[in-house]
Amino acid sequence: MAEQSIAGSTGTIMAPEGDRSGRARLVILLLCAALAVAVLLSLTSGASDASAVNVIGDWLTGAAPADAVLSARDRLIVYDIRLPRVILGMLVGAALAVSGAVMQGLFRNPLADPGLIGVSAGSSLGAVAVIVLGATLLAPVTALLGALALPLAAFCGGLATTLVLYQVATRQGRTSVATMLLAGIALAALAMALTGILIFMADDRQLRDLTFWQLGSLAGATWQKIGSVGPVIVLALAAMPFLARGLNALALGEATASHLGIPVQRLKYIAIIGVSAAVGASVAVSGGIGFVGIVVPHLLRLLIGPDNRYLLPASALLGASLLLLADAVARTIVAPAELPIGIVTAIAGAPFFLWILLRKRGVIDL
Amino acid sequence: MTSLSKLAPFFRLALGPVVGLSLVVAAPQPASAAEGATVFADPLKVAAIGGSITEIVYALGEEGRLVARDSTSRYPEAALKLPDVGYMRQLSPEGVLSVNPSGILALHGSGPKEAVDVLKKTSIPFIEVPDHYNHEGILEKIRVVGEALGADAKAEVLVKEIDAKLKAAEKQTASIKDRKRVLFVLSMQGGKVLAAGSETAADGIIKLAGGINAVGGFSGYKQLSDEAIITAKPDMILMMSNAGPPTPDDVLLANPAISSTPAGIARKLIRIDGSYLLGFGPRTAGAIHDLAVSLYGGQVTE
């Protein structure tokens, strides 16, 4: 990474505003390019030798393919397997990274992460409830909402967890770190216990499939799934840039933000609803993919500083790129089988996160 | 914290159904050549999904047609040389397509649903082989695989052979009056016994070997309470010898509930290779015999 040399120079010295924003814009441009590369890489890599270049080329030029049978297979691989995965990967990666950044801004704490504080557990509880009880207890709900029931339930589960967490951890406008983490652990434990009850009720075939989804996966990405959760994630992501200025003001403290004319309470609710929607929908389709929400914003703060106006879009771009790369690794490293992507993000993310922590403590200096 | 870490598997499991089941969207599926076929037009490059399917292809002497297997296909040894497309319930559609099969033979229960749906959209015939845990189910599997490969005659010969072997194996325990109760333990997680109820391969093999499944009243696999174990009064505990981290015999037999059952008092715990015991394929007659001998010893009429 060429940016490392840049990262090394962002010390505690406050750079002049113009310099910061100039660099931030440059980094965002670079990230756009990186995302384009990641998309191309994802489309062209996979277990099979299907050539995305040929498929897209034929489509663009309208040329008749040389080998009709093979090209039909390749078209299917590119359009029905790789492309939905790329789109879902971008949506989920962006959702997780931006949710992490927003959460960290909201709690004014760099440790806040949807996975770390139980929001993901709440989301999965909602989704599991729909799956296990969808045909029986919740039948009227699933009949009414159809394909939206699952992401909506995941959203409600995540929302309930976030709201409780915020109420518990915030006293007089100050969010206590210790309380937040402990409350997150308690809520996650409760959500897991309730999920455990549902798991107990689930049938055998589901149970055996479940073990394999432990760590989340983008496998099984279909156009239908994108259709049902895509709008939720896109809406949530679209709301987040409007939070940037408010989150910046919030960094100075809630009282100060109020004096600056920021509707603090409304800002908090929008942020919480947005994060719950994004994380809920992501969990609904891809299970638990960890570390994206915490590593991406951290890395970007080192690069471009804490200004949310740049941090949020940059997080979306980098989160999307990293998840696509992780998925490309997951799809090819043990071909023709594939690895759950959560393993890849954890193996890459956990040591990286430790390195950031050490670096911050000045233990190592690279 | 310890209680939390115990919950972690639940949480991980919880994520499963979130994605493991597709969203129910009634989208029109284009009909394709892959649906409804029972014979491969070109059975030269077959991907076998499911251990018993691979075994049957070898038993038919048709292994030259195989281009891939799944991770549950570990017998015969030669099959291990084939490319592994992953766990049968966790197939990667592109992975399966990457071996360029001209036909896919998949045991019932292969998945996930999304992967199978994508595979069925291709022009490659996808034949699902039914999986019933009884004598007739094994013969049916052989016929379906034989028909798919265009090897019906060979399949009939194999069906006769396996049918005779199964009948002989089942007869070995036919005259035994005092039936033994068997508890099949899939795993012991945190001291909790996960046991096989009805409609499982374990239940099927226990019955074929002249035993009684000590637990009933539920289908599939469930965690048993201590009282349920004591009430089940198993004469023998049956486990797989190759499934995950093994629970040492002493730990299992020291479980207070198990230790008070006839099986626990007699320290009767048998472990048999999982794919051999539960595969319901060409080797099942041998598994029936082995299980019967460990149940009834000298009472088995050879």
PDB file of N, CA and C in Angstrom, chain B residues 184-226:
ATOM      1  N   PHE B 184     -27.954 -43.767  19.805  1.00  0.00           N
ATOM      2  CA  PHE B 184     -26.929 -43.214  18.921  1.00  0.00           C
ATOM      3  C   PHE B 184     -26.629 -41.781  19.359  1.00  0.00           C
ATOM      4  N   VAL B 185     -25.375 -41.530  19.713  1.00  0.00           N
ATOM      5  CA  VAL B 185     -24.966 -40.199  20.156  1.00  0.00           C
ATOM      6  C   VAL B 185     -24.155 -39.537  19.050  1.00  0.00           C
ATOM      7  N   LEU B 186     -24.717 -38.476  18.494  1.00  0.00           N
ATOM      8  CA  LEU B 186     -24.028 -37.774  17.402  1.00  0.00           C
ATOM      9  C   LEU B 186     -22.855 -36.984  17.955  1.00  0.00           C
ATOM     10  N   SER B 187     -23.063 -36.300  19.072  1.00  0.00           N
ATOM     11  CA  SER B 187     -21.962 -35.550  19.672  1.00  0.00           C
ATOM     12  C   SER B 187     -22.295 -35.254  21.127  1.00  0.00           C
ATOM     13  N   MET B 188     -21.241 -34.920  21.883  1.00  0.00           N
ATOM     14  CA  MET B 188     -21.411 -34.486  23.261  1.00  0.00           C
ATOM     15  C   MET B 188     -20.823 -33.098  23.371  1.00  0.00           C
ATOM     16  N   GLN B 189     -21.673 -32.099  23.299  1.00  0.00           N
ATOM     17  CA  GLN B 189     -21.158 -30.737  23.393  1.00  0.00           C
ATOM     18  C   GLN B 189     -21.465 -30.194  24.777  1.00  0.00           C
ATOM     19  N   GLY B 190     -20.412 -29.871  25.510  1.00  0.00           N
ATOM     20  CA  GLY B 190     -20.610 -29.314  26.839  1.00  0.00           C
ATOM     21  C   GLY B 190     -21.422 -30.233  27.728  1.00  0.00           C
ATOM     22  N   GLY B 191     -21.176 -31.563  27.578  1.00  0.00           N
ATOM     23  CA  GLY B 191     -21.867 -32.513  28.434  1.00  0.00           C
ATOM     24  C   GLY B 191     -23.297 -32.800  28.011  1.00  0.00           C
ATOM     25  N   LYS B 192     -23.733 -32.174  26.909  1.00  0.00           N
ATOM     26  CA  LYS B 192     -25.090 -32.412  26.439  1.00  0.00           C
ATOM     27  C   LYS B 192     -25.065 -33.463  25.329  1.00  0.00           C
ATOM     28  N   VAL B 193     -25.925 -34.455  25.470  1.00  0.00           N
ATOM     29  CA  VAL B 193     -25.963 -35.547  24.504  1.00  0.00           C
ATOM     30  C   VAL B 193     -26.900 -35.195  23.347  1.00  0.00           C
ATOM     31  N   LEU B 194     -26.352 -35.213  22.128  1.00  0.00           N
ATOM     32  CA  LEU B 194     -27.171 -34.980  20.935  1.00  0.00           C
ATOM     33  C   LEU B 194     -27.471 -36.351  20.339  1.00  0.00           C
ATOM     34  N   ALA B 195     -28.734 -36.787  20.422  1.00  0.00           N
ATOM     35  CA  ALA B 195     -29.079 -38.158  20.057  1.00  0.00           C
ATOM     36  C   ALA B 195     -29.965 -38.209  18.818  1.00  0.00           C
ATOM     37  N   ALA B 196     -29.938 -39.366  18.135  1.00  0.00           N
ATOM     38  CA  ALA B 196     -30.704 -39.537  16.907  1.00  0.00           C
ATOM     39  C   ALA B 196     -32.085 -40.081  17.215  1.00  0.00           C
ATOM     40  N   GLY B 197     -33.100 -39.395  16.744  1.00  0.00           N
ATOM     41  CA  GLY B 197     -34.475 -39.882  16.857  1.00  0.00           C
ATOM     42  C   GLY B 197     -34.868 -40.621  15.589  1.00  0.00           C
ATOM     43  N   SER B 198     -36.177 -40.628  15.300  1.00  0.00           N
ATOM     44  CA  SER B 198     -36.637 -41.345  14.109  1.00  0.00           C
ATOM     45  C   SER B 198     -36.288 -40.551  12.848  1.00  0.00           C
ATOM     46  N   GLU B 199     -36.462 -41.192  11.710  1.00  0.00           N
ATOM     47  CA  GLU B 199     -36.174 -40.582  10.398  1.00  0.00           C
ATOM     48  C   GLU B 199     -34.727 -40.120  10.277  1.00  0.00           C
ATOM     49  N   THR B 200     -33.811 -40.873  10.859  1.00  0.00           N
ATOM     50  CA  THR B 200     -32.385 -40.589  10.696  1.00  0.00           C
ATOM     51  C   THR B 200     -31.715 -41.862  10.199  1.00  0.00           C
ATOM     52  N   ALA B 201     -30.538 -41.697   9.605  1.00  0.00           N
ATOM     53  CA  ALA B 201     -29.781 -42.850   9.128  1.00  0.00           C
ATOM     54  C   ALA B 201     -29.436 -43.766  10.300  1.00  0.00           C
ATOM     55  N   ALA B 202     -29.138 -43.156  11.458  1.00  0.00           N
ATOM     56  CA  ALA B 202     -28.780 -43.956  12.627  1.00  0.00           C
ATOM     57  C   ALA B 202     -29.950 -44.846  13.038  1.00  0.00           C
ATOM     58  N   ASP B 203     -31.156 -44.279  13.055  1.00  0.00           N
ATOM     59  CA  ASP B 203     -32.350 -45.028  13.398  1.00  0.00           C
ATOM     60  C   ASP B 203     -32.528 -46.200  12.431  1.00  0.00           C
ATOM     61  N   GLY B 204     -32.305 -45.927  11.148  1.00  0.00           N
ATOM     62  CA  GLY B 204     -32.460 -46.966  10.122  1.00  0.00           C
ATOM     63  C   GLY B 204     -31.499 -48.124  10.311  1.00  0.00           C
ATOM     64  N   ILE B 205     -30.230 -47.819  10.569  1.00  0.00           N
ATOM     65  CA  ILE B 205     -29.229 -48.879  10.670  1.00  0.00           C
ATOM     66  C   ILE B 205     -29.431 -49.686  11.952  1.00  0.00           C
ATOM     67  N   ILE B 206     -29.873 -49.030  13.024  1.00  0.00           N
ATOM     68  CA  ILE B 206     -30.132 -49.752  14.285  1.00  0.00           C
ATOM     69  C   ILE B 206     -31.240 -50.784  14.063  1.00  0.00           C
ATOM     70  N   LYS B 207     -32.306 -50.379  13.374  1.00  0.00           N
ATOM     71  CA  LYS B 207     -33.411 -51.302  13.103  1.00  0.00           C
ATOM     72  C   LYS B 207     -32.951 -52.467  12.235  1.00  0.00           C
ATOM     73  N   LEU B 208     -32.164 -52.168  11.181  1.00  0.00           N
ATOM     74  CA  LEU B 208     -31.703 -53.225  10.280  1.00  0.00           C
ATOM     75  C   LEU B 208     -30.838 -54.247  11.024  1.00  0.00           C
ATOM     76  N   ALA B 209     -30.122 -53.776  12.056  1.00  0.00           N
ATOM     77  CA  ALA B 209     -29.241 -54.675  12.802  1.00  0.00           C
ATOM     78  C   ALA B 209     -29.993 -55.379  13.924  1.00  0.00           C
ATOM     79  N   GLY B 210     -31.317 -55.257  13.938  1.00  0.00           N
ATOM     80  CA  GLY B 210     -32.109 -55.970  14.926  1.00  0.00           C
ATOM     81  C   GLY B 210     -32.155 -55.294  16.285  1.00  0.00           C
ATOM     82  N   GLY B 211     -31.791 -54.034  16.323  1.00  0.00           N
ATOM     83  CA  GLY B 211     -31.843 -53.314  17.592  1.00  0.00           C
ATOM     84  C   GLY B 211     -33.060 -52.411  17.657  1.00  0.00           C
ATOM     85  N   ILE B 212     -33.239 -51.780  18.816  1.00  0.00           N
ATOM     86  CA  ILE B 212     -34.324 -50.808  18.979  1.00  0.00           C
ATOM     87  C   ILE B 212     -33.675 -49.460  19.261  1.00  0.00           C
ATOM     88  N   ASN B 213     -34.136 -48.414  18.579  1.00  0.00           N
ATOM     89  CA  ASN B 213     -33.638 -47.073  18.899  1.00  0.00           C
ATOM     90  C   ASN B 213     -34.165 -46.712  20.281  1.00  0.00           C
ATOM     91  N   ALA B 214     -33.237 -46.466  21.209  1.00  0.00           N
ATOM     92  CA  ALA B 214     -33.644 -46.264  22.601  1.00  0.00           C
ATOM     93  C   ALA B 214     -34.479 -45.005  22.800  1.00  0.00           C
ATOM     94  N   VAL B 215     -34.343 -44.036  21.894  1.00  0.00           N
ATOM     95  CA  VAL B 215     -35.166 -42.839  22.022  1.00  0.00           C
ATOM     96  C   VAL B 215     -36.077 -42.717  20.817  1.00  0.00           C
ATOM     97  N   GLY B 216     -37.285 -42.317  21.075  1.00  0.00           N
ATOM     98  CA  GLY B 216     -38.238 -42.100  19.987  1.00  0.00           C
ATOM     99  C   GLY B 216     -39.030 -40.852  20.306  1.00  0.00           C
ATOM    100  N   GLY B 217     -40.098 -40.648  19.584  1.00  0.00           N
ATOM    101  CA  GLY B 217     -40.954 -39.524  19.918  1.00  0.00           C
ATOM    102  C   GLY B 217     -40.507 -38.214  19.317  1.00  0.00           C
ATOM    103  N   PHE B 218     -39.368 -38.225  18.630  1.00  0.00           N
ATOM    104  CA  PHE B 218     -38.986 -37.019  17.890  1.00  0.00           C
ATOM    105  C   PHE B 218     -38.218 -37.464  16.655  1.00  0.00           C
ATOM    106  N   SER B 219     -38.227 -36.633  15.618  1.00  0.00           N
ATOM    107  CA  SER B 219     -37.471 -36.988  14.430  1.00  0.00           C
ATOM    108  C   SER B 219     -36.226 -36.113  14.364  1.00  0.00           C
ATOM    109  N   GLY B 220     -35.226 -36.600  13.664  1.00  0.00           N
ATOM    110  CA  GLY B 220     -33.987 -35.847  13.555  1.00  0.00           C
ATOM    111  C   GLY B 220     -33.135 -35.994  14.807  1.00  0.00           C
ATOM    112  N   TYR B 221     -32.275 -35.006  15.028  1.00  0.00           N
ATOM    113  CA  TYR B 221     -31.354 -35.063  16.158  1.00  0.00           C
ATOM    114  C   TYR B 221     -31.760 -34.039  17.210  1.00  0.00           C
ATOM    115  N   LYS B 222     -31.795 -34.452  18.476  1.00  0.00           N
ATOM    116  CA  LYS B 222     -32.169 -33.527  19.551  1.00  0.00           C
ATOM    117  C   LYS B 222     -31.262 -33.752  20.750  1.00  0.00           C
ATOM    118  N   GLN B 223     -31.093 -32.674  21.532  1.00  0.00           N
ATOM    119  CA  GLN B 223     -30.362 -32.814  22.785  1.00  0.00           C
ATOM    120  C   GLN B 223     -31.277 -33.492  23.800  1.00  0.00           C
ATOM    121  N   LEU B 224     -30.720 -34.467  24.499  1.00  0.00           N
ATOM    122  CA  LEU B 224     -31.523 -35.183  25.480  1.00  0.00           C
ATOM    123  C   LEU B 224     -31.246 -34.650  26.877  1.00  0.00           C
ATOM    124  N   SER B 225     -32.300 -34.607  27.688  1.00  0.00           N
ATOM    125  CA  SER B 225     -32.098 -34.274  29.095  1.00  0.00           C
ATOM    126  C   SER B 225     -31.595 -35.537  29.793  1.00  0.00           C
ATOM    127  N   ASP B 226     -30.989 -35.357  30.968  1.00  0.00           N
ATOM    128  CA  ASP B 226     -30.482 -36.505  31.717  1.00  0.00           C
ATOM    129  C   ASP B 226     -31.590 -37.519  31.985  1.00  0.00           C
TER     130      ASP B 226
END
